[in-house]
Coordinates of C-alpha atoms in Angstrom, one line a residue:
X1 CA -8.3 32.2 -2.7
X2 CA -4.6 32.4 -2.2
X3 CA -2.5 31.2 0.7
X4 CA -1.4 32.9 3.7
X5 CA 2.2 32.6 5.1
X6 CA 4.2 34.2 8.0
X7 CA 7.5 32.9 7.9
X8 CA 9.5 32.7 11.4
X9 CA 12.4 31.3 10.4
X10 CA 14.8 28.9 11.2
X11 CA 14.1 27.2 14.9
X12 CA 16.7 25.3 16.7
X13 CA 18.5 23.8 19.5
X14 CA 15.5 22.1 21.2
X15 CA 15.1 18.7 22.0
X16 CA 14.2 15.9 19.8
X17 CA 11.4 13.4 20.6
X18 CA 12.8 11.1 18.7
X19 CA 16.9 10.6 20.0
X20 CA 15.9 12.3 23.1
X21 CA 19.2 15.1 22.2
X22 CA 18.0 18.3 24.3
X23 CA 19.0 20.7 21.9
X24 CA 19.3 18.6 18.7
X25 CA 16.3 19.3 16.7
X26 CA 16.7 22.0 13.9
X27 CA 13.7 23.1 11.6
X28 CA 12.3 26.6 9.4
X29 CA 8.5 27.1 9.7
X30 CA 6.0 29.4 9.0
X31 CA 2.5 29.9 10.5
X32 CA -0.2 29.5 7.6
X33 CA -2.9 31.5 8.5
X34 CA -4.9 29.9 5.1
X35 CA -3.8 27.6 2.5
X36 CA -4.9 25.8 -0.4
X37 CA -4.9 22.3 -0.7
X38 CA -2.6 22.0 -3.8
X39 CA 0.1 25.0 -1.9
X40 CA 0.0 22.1 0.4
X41 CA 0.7 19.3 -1.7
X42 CA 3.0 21.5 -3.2
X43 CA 4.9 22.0 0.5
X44 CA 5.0 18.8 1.5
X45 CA 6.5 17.6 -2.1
X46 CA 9.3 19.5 -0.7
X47 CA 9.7 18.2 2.5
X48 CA 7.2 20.3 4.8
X49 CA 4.5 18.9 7.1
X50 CA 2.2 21.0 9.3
X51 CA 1.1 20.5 13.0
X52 CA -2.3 22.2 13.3
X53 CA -1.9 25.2 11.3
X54 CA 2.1 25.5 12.0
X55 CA 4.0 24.1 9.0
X56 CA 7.3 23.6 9.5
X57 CA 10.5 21.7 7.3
X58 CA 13.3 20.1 9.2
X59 CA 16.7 21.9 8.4
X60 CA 18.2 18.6 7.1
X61 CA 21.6 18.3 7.8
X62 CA 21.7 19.8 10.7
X63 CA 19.0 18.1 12.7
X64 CA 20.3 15.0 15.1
X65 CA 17.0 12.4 12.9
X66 CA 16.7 13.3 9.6
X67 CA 13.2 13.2 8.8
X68 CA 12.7 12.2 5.4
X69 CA 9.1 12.5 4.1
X70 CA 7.6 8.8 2.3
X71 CA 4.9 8.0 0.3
X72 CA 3.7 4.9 -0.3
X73 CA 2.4 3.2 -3.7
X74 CA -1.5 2.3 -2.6
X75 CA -2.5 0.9 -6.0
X76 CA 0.3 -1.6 -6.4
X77 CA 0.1 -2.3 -2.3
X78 CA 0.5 -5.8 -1.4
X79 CA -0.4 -6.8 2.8
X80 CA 2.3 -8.1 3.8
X81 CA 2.3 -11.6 6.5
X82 CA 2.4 -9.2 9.2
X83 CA -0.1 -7.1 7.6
X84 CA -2.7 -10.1 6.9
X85 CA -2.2 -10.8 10.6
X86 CA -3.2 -7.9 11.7
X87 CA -6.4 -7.9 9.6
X88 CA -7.0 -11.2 10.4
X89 CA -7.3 -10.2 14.2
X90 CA -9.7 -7.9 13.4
X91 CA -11.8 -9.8 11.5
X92 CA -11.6 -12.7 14.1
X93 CA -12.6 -9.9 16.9
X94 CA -15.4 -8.7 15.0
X95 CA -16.8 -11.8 14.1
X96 CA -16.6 -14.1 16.9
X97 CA -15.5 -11.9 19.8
X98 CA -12.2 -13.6 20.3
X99 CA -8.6 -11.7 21.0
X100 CA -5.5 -12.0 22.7
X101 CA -4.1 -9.5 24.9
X102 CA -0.3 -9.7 24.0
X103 CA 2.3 -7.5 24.1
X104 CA 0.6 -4.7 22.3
X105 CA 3.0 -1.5 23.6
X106 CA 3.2 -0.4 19.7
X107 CA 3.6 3.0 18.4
X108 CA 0.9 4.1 15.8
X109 CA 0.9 2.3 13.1
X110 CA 3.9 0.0 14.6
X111 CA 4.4 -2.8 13.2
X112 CA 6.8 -5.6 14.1
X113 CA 6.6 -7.7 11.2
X114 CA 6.9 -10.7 12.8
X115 CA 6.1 -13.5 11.0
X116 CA 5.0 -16.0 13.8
X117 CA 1.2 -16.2 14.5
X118 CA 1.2 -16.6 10.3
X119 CA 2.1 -20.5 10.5
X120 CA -1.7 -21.4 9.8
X121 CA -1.6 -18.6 6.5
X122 CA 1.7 -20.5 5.4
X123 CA 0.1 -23.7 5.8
X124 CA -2.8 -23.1 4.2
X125 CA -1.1 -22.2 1.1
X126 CA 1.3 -24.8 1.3
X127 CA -2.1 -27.3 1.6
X128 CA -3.9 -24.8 -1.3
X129 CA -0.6 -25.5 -3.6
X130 CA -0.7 -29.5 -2.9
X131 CA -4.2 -29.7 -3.7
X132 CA -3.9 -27.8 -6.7
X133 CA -0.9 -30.1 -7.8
X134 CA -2.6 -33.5 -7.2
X135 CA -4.6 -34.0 -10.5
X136 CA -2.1 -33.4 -12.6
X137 CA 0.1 -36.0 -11.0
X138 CA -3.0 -38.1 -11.1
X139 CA -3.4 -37.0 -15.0
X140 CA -0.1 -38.4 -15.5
X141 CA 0.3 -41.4 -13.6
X142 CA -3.0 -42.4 -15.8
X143 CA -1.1 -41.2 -18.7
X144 CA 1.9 -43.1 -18.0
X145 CA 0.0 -46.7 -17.0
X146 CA -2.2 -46.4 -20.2
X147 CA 1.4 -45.8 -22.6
X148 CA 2.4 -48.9 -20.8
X149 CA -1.3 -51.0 -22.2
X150 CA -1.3 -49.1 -25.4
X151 CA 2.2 -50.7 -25.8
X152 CA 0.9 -53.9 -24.4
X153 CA -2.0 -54.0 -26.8
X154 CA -0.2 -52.7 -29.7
X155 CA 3.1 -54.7 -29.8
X156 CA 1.6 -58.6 -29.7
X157 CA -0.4 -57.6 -32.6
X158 CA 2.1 -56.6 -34.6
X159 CA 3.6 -60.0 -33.8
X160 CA 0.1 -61.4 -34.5
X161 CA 0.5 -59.8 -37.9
X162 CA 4.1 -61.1 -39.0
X163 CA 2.8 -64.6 -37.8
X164 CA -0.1 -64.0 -40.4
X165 CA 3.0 -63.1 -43.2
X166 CA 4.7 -65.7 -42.6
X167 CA 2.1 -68.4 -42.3
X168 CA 0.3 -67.0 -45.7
X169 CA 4.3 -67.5 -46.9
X170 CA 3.9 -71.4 -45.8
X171 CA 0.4 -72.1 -47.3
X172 CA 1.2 -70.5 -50.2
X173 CA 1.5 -73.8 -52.1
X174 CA -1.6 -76.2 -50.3
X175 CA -4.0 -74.6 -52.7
X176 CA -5.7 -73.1 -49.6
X177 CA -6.8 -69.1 -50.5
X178 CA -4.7 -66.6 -48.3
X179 CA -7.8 -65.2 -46.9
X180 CA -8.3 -68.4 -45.0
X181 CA -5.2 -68.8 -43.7
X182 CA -6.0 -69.1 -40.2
X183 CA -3.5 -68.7 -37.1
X184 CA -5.5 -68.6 -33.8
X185 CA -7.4 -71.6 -33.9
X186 CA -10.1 -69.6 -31.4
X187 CA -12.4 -67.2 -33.1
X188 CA -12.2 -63.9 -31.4
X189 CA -15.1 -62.3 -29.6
X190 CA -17.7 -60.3 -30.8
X191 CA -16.4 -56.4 -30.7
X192 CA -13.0 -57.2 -29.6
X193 CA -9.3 -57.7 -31.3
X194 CA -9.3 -58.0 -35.5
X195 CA -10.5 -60.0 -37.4
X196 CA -8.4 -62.4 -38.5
X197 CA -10.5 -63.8 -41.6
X198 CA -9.8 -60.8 -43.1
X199 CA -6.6 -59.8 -44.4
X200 CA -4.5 -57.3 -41.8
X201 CA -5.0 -53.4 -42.6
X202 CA -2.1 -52.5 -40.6
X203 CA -2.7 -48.6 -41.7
X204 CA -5.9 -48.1 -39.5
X205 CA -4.3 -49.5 -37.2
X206 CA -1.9 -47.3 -37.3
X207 CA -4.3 -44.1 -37.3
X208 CA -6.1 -45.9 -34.5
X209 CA -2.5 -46.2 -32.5
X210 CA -1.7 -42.1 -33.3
X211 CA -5.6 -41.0 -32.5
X212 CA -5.1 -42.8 -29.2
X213 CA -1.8 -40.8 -28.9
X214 CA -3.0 -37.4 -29.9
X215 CA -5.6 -37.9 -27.3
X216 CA -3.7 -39.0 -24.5
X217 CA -1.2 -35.8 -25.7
X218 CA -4.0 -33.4 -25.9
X219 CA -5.4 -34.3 -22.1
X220 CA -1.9 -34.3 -20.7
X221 CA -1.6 -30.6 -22.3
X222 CA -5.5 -29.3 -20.9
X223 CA -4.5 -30.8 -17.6
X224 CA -1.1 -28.8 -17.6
X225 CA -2.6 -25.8 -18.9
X226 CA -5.6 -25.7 -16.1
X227 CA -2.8 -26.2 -13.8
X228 CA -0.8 -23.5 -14.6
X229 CA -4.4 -21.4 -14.7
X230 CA -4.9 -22.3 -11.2
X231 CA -2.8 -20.1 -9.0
X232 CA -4.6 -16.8 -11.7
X233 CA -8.0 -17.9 -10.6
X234 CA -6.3 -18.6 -6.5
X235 CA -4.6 -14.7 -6.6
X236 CA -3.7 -12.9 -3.3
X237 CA -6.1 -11.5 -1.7
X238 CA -6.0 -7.6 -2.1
X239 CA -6.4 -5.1 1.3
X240 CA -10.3 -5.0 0.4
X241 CA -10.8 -8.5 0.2
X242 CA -9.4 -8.8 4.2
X243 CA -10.9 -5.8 5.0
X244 CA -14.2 -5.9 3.4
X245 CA -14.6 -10.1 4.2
X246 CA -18.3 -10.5 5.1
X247 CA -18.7 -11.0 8.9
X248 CA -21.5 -13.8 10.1
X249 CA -25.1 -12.9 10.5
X250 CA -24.4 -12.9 14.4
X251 CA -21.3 -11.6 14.5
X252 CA -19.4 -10.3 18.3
X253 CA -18.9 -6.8 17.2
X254 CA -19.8 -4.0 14.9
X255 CA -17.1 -1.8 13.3
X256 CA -17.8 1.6 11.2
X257 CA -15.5 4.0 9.7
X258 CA -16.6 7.5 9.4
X259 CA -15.0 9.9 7.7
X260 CA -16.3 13.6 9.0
X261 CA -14.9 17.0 7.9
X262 CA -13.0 18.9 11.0
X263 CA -12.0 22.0 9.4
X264 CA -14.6 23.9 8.7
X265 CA -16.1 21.2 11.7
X266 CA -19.1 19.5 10.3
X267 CA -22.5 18.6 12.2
X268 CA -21.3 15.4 12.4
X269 CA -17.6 16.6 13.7
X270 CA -19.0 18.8 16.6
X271 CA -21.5 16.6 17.4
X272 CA -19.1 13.9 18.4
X273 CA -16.4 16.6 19.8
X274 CA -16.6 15.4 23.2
X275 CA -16.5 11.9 22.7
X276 CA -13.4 12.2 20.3
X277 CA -11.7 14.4 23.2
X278 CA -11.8 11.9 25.2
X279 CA -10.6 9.4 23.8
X280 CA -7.5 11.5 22.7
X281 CA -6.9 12.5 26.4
X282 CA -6.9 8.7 27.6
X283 CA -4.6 8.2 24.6
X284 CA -2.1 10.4 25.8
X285 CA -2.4 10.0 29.1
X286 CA -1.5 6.0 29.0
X287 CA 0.3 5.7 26.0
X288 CA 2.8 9.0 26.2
X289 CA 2.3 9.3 29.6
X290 CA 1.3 13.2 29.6
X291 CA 0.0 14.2 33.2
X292 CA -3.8 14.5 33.2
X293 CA -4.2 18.5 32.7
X294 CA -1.6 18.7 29.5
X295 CA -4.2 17.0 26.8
X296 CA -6.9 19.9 27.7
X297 CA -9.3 20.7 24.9
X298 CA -7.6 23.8 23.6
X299 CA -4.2 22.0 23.0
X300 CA -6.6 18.9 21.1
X301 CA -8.3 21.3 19.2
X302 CA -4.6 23.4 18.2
X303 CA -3.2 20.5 17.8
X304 CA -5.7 18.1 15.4
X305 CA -8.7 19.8 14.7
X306 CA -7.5 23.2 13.6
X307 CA -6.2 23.1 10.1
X308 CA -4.9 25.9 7.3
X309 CA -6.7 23.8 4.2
X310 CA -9.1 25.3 2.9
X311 CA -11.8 23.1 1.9
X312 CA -12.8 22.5 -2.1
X313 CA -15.4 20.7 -3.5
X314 CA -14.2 20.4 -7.2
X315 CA -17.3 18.3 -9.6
X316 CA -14.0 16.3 -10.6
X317 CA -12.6 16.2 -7.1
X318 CA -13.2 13.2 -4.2
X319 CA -17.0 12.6 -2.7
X320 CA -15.6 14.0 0.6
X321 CA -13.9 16.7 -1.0
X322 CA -10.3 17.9 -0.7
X323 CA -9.0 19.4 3.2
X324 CA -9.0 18.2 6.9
X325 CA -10.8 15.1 8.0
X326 CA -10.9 12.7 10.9
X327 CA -11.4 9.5 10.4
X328 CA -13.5 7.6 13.2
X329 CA -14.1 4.1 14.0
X330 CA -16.8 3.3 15.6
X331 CA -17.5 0.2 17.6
X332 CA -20.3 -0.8 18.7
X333 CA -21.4 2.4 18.9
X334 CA -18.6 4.4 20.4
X335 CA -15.5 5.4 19.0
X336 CA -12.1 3.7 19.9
X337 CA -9.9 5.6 17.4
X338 CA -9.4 8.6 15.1
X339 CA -7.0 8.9 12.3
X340 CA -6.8 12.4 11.6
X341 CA -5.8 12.8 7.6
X342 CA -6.0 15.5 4.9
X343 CA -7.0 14.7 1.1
X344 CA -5.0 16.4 -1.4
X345 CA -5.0 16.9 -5.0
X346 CA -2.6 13.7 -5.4
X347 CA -2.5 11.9 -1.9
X348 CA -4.3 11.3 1.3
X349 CA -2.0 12.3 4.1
X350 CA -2.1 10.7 7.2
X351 CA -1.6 13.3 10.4
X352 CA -2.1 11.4 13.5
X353 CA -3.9 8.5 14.8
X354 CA -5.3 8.1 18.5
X355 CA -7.1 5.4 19.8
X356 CA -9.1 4.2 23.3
X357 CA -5.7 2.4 24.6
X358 CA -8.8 -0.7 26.0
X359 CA -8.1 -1.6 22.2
X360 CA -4.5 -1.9 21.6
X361 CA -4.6 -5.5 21.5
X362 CA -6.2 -5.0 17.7
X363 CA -2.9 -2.9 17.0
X364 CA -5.0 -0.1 15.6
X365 CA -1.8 1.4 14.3
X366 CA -1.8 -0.8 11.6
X367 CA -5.0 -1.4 11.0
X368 CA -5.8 2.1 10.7
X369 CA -2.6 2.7 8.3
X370 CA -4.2 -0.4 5.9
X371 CA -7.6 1.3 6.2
X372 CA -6.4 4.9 5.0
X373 CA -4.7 2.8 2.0
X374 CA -8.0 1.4 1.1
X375 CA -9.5 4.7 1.5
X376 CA -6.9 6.4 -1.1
X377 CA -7.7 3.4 -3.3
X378 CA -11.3 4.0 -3.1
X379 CA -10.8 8.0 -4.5
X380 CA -8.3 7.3 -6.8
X381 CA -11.6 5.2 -8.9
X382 CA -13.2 8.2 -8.7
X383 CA -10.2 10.9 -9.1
X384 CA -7.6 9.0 -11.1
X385 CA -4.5 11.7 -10.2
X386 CA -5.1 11.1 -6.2
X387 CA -2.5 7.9 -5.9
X388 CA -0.2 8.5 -3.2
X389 CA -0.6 7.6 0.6
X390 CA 1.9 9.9 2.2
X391 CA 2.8 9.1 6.3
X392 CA 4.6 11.5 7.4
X393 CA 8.1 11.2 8.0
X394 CA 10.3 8.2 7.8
X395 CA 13.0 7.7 10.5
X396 CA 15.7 5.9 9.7
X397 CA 18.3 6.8 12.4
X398 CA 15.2 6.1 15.1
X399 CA 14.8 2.0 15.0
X400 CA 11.3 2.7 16.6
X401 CA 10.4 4.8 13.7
X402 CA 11.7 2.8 10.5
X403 CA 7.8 1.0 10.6
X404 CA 6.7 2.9 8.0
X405 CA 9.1 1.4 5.6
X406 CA 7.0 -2.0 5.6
X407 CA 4.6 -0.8 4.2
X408 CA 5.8 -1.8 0.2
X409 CA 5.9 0.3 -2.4
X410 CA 7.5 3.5 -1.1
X411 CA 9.4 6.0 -1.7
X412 CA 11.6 8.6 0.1
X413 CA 12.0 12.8 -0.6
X414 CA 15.6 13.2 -1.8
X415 CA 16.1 16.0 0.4
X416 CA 18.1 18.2 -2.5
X417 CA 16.4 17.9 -5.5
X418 CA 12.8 16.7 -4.3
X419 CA 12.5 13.6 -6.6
X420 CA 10.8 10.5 -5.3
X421 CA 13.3 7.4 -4.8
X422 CA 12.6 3.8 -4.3
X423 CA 13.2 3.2 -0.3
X424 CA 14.9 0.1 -1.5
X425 CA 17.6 2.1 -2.9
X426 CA 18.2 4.1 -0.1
X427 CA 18.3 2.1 2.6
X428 CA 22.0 0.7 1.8
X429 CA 23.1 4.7 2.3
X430 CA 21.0 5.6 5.5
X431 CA 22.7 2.6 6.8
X432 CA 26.2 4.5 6.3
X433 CA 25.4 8.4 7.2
X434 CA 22.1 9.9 8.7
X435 CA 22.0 12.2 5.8
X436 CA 22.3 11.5 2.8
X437 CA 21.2 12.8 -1.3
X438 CA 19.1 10.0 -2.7
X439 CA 19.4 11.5 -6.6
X440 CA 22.3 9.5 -7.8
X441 CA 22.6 12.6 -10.9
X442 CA 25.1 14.4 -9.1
X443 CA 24.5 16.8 -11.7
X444 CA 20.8 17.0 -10.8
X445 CA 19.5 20.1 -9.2
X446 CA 16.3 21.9 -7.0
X447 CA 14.1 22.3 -10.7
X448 CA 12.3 24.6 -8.3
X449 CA 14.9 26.4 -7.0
X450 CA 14.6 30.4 -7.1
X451 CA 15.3 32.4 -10.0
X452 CA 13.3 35.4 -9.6
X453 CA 13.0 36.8 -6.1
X454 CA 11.4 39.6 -7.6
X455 CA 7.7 38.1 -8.6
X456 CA 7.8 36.4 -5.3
X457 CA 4.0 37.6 -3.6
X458 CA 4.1 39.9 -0.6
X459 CA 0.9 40.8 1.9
X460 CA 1.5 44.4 2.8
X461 CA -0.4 46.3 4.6
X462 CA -3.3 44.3 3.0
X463 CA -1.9 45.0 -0.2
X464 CA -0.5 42.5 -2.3
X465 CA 2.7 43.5 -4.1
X466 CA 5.2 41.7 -6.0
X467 CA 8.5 41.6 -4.2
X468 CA 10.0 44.3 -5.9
X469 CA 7.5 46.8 -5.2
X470 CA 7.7 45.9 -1.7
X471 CA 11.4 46.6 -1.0
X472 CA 10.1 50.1 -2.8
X473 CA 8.1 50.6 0.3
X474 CA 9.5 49.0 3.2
X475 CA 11.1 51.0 6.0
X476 CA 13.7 50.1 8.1
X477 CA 16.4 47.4 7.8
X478 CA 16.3 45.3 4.8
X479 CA 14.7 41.7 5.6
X480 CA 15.8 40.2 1.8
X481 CA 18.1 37.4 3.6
X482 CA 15.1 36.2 5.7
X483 CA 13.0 36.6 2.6
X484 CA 15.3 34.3 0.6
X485 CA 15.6 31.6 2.6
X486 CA 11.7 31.5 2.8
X487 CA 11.8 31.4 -1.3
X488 CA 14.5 28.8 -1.4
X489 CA 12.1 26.3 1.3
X490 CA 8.9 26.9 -0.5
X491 CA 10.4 27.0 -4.3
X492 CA 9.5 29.4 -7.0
X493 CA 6.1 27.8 -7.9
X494 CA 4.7 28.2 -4.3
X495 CA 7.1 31.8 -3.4
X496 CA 4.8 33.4 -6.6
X497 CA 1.4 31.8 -5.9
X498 CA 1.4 32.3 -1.4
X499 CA 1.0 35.9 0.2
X500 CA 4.1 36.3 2.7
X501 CA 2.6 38.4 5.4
X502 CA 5.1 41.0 6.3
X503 CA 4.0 43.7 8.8

């Protein structure tokens, strides 16, 4: 089945949510009427993102926030301390009941990073590293007292021994045998020191002394080497390991994550319709302050439930399948938040999140951000290609929106050529301009860029036609310089494989 597309063009001079400008934000979109799930991977690889079934691209620079679109690295994802923190709170809640009703006014998936609250974490480890550290001082203080009695016992019979030479040297001449030359008067006891009626073999001794060595050496080096061993067997703990932690027998609460298909809706979707509703009306209602008859149900359902994706089942593909899902947790029975998401060929995407605002003390921003990047871990075992956590757009010019950054390793759309860039290496330039070309090639171009408008798909008059056929048929004024800028947004790759309706 092939996509469906009606351009409408560039849209601008209204205002921005974001800076608050009234007539600062600029984007093109287009309504998809269908689309399949790689056309949209495709898309937002270039810098689009849909709202219900309206996908749109913001007109770069021209709008007052640039909106670049990041992805972040799942499999090589590290919690950070405000992370852990955030995980730990849950766990704490879930387990034991406890919480603390802070300052929680935090955007979705807001995070402050702030370390404090992490003092116990830090001093764990701090206590973890000392412990591991102690036998090994131990190890050597014994090695270091026993060099000291080796020496002890080792140097006064070598003494003992030129004594013996030069006493046998004396005697030589009283007739006496040398084998009964006798120094210490006391006879030594049973199992202990050399014998001294029998003539000094200083060469075991002397494997004796280096066995002794090589042993003391050898411990010393197993001692160092478990050491070193230690912090491999102590790693970090991974996103599962917090999230995943086994909660007590009796534990406070009960959390569930469900993951139900919303477009086409499931059983399971409509049967929980209402319920989800509601909690998206209270959502808005407190935390964006909409008036109570804005959030109705037709706007909820336009806005997050209707989707373009058409859903596919591939025997290689996800468990869940590929298109539209929301993601409900469930506590205690009733849900306090939905994470609305779509799974791609190559990434989960993350759309919006809601949440019962009774719960924002658990800053279910975050936690619901950490639990889509376990989620994209978990398919990726299953469908090695799906890697990528994409969340949206990335703010940089908007200080409340730059929390997606801290979430390590990312990347950000170079808004000209479409390669992924390390955020770390953009950062330094968004800190100079609002726009900028992440591709440092300045010879680097669009690879998709247009070269044939011609083979470029048109719907006509429910016909498809190449665009050259097309302009054959069309009356009236010619519409090639709308049709061109809707080529050059969407690239050659998507222009030839969507149907742009045209009526």
């Amino acid at each position: 089945m092939a996509s469906v597309v009606e351009y409408k063009g560039p849209r601008e001079g209204y205002r921005c949510g974001y800076c608050d400008a009234p007539e600062g934000k600029v984007s093109s979109g287009m309504w998809a009427h269908s689309m399949t799930v790689q056309d949209y991977q495709d898309l937002i690889d270039r810098g689009w993102r849909r709202s219900g079934k309206y996908v749109y691209k913001p007109v770069m620079n021209q709008t007052c926030c640039p909106q670049y679109t990041i992805r972040c690295r799942p499999l090589h994802f590290q919690p950070s301390k405000s992370h852990k923190k955030v995980l730990k709170k849950m766990f704490k809640f879930l387990s034991k009941g406890e919480f603390s009703k802070g300052n929680n006014e935090e955007e979705p998936m807001d995070s402050q990073m702030d370390d404090a609250g992490m003092h116990d974490f830090a001093l764990k480890s701090k206590l973890d590293i000392k412990s591991d550290q102690r036998p090994l001082s131990e190890d050597c203080h014994e090695f270091k007292e026993s060099k000291v009695k080796e020496k002890e016992d080792l140097e006064p019979k070598e003494t003992k021994m030129l004594n013996q030479s030069h006493a046998k040297q004396e005697k030589l001449g009283s007739g006496e045998p040398s084998s009964s030359v006798k120094v210490v008067p006391s006879t030594p006891k049973p199992g202990k020191g050399a014998d001294l009626s029998k003539p000094p073999c200083r060469k075991a001794k002397d494997i004796r002394k280096e066995r002794k060595r090589q042993k003391l050496i050898l411990k010393s080096q197993t001692d160092q080497v478990q050491h070193e061993e230690k912090p491999k067997l102590n790693q970090p703990k991974s996103i599962e390991d917090f999230i995943f932690d086994t909660l007590p027998d009796k534990s406070a609460h009960q959390l569930e994550v469900r993951v139900v298909r919303s477009s086409p809706p499931s059983s399971q979707f409509k049967a929980t319709f209402q319920e989800s509703y509601q909690v998206y009306k209270r959502y808005q209602m407190v935390i964006h302050k909409d008036p109570p008859d804005k959030p109705t149900v037709s706007q909820f359902t336009r806005f997050l439930c209707s989707s373009p994706l058409e859903a596919e089942n591939p025997p290689n593909g996800p468990d869940c399948g590929y298109g539209s899902f929301h993601q409900q947790y469930w506590l205690d029975g009733k849900i306090i938040a939905v994470g609305v998401i779509d799974v791609l060929p190559y990434c989960v995407s993350s759309v919006y999140l809601y949440y019962d605002p009774d719960y924002a003390f658990l800053s279910l921003g975050v936690y619901s951000a950490l639990r889509e990047i376990a989620f994209t871990r978990e398919l990726h075992e299953k469908t090695s290609q799906l890697s990528y956590y994409y969340m949206g757009f990335y703010i940089h010019s908007c200080p409340k929106m730059r929390y997606k950054g801290q979430y390590r390793p990312s990347d950000l759309l170079c808004p000209e050529t479409y390669v992924w860039v390390p955020i770390e290496q953009c950062l330094p330039a968004l800190e100079n301009s609002k726009y900028c070309r992440f591709n440092q090639d300045t010879k680097a171009v669009d690879e998709e860029r247009i070269k044939e408008l011609d083979r470029l798909r048109v719907l006509y008059k429910r016909t498809i036609m190449p665009y050259n056929i097309y302009k054959k048929r069309q009356k009236g004024p010619s519409d090639e310089a709308i049709v061109q800028q809707y080529a050059d947004l969407v690239g050659q790759t998507c222009s030839e494989r969507m149907l742009l309706f045209r009526s």
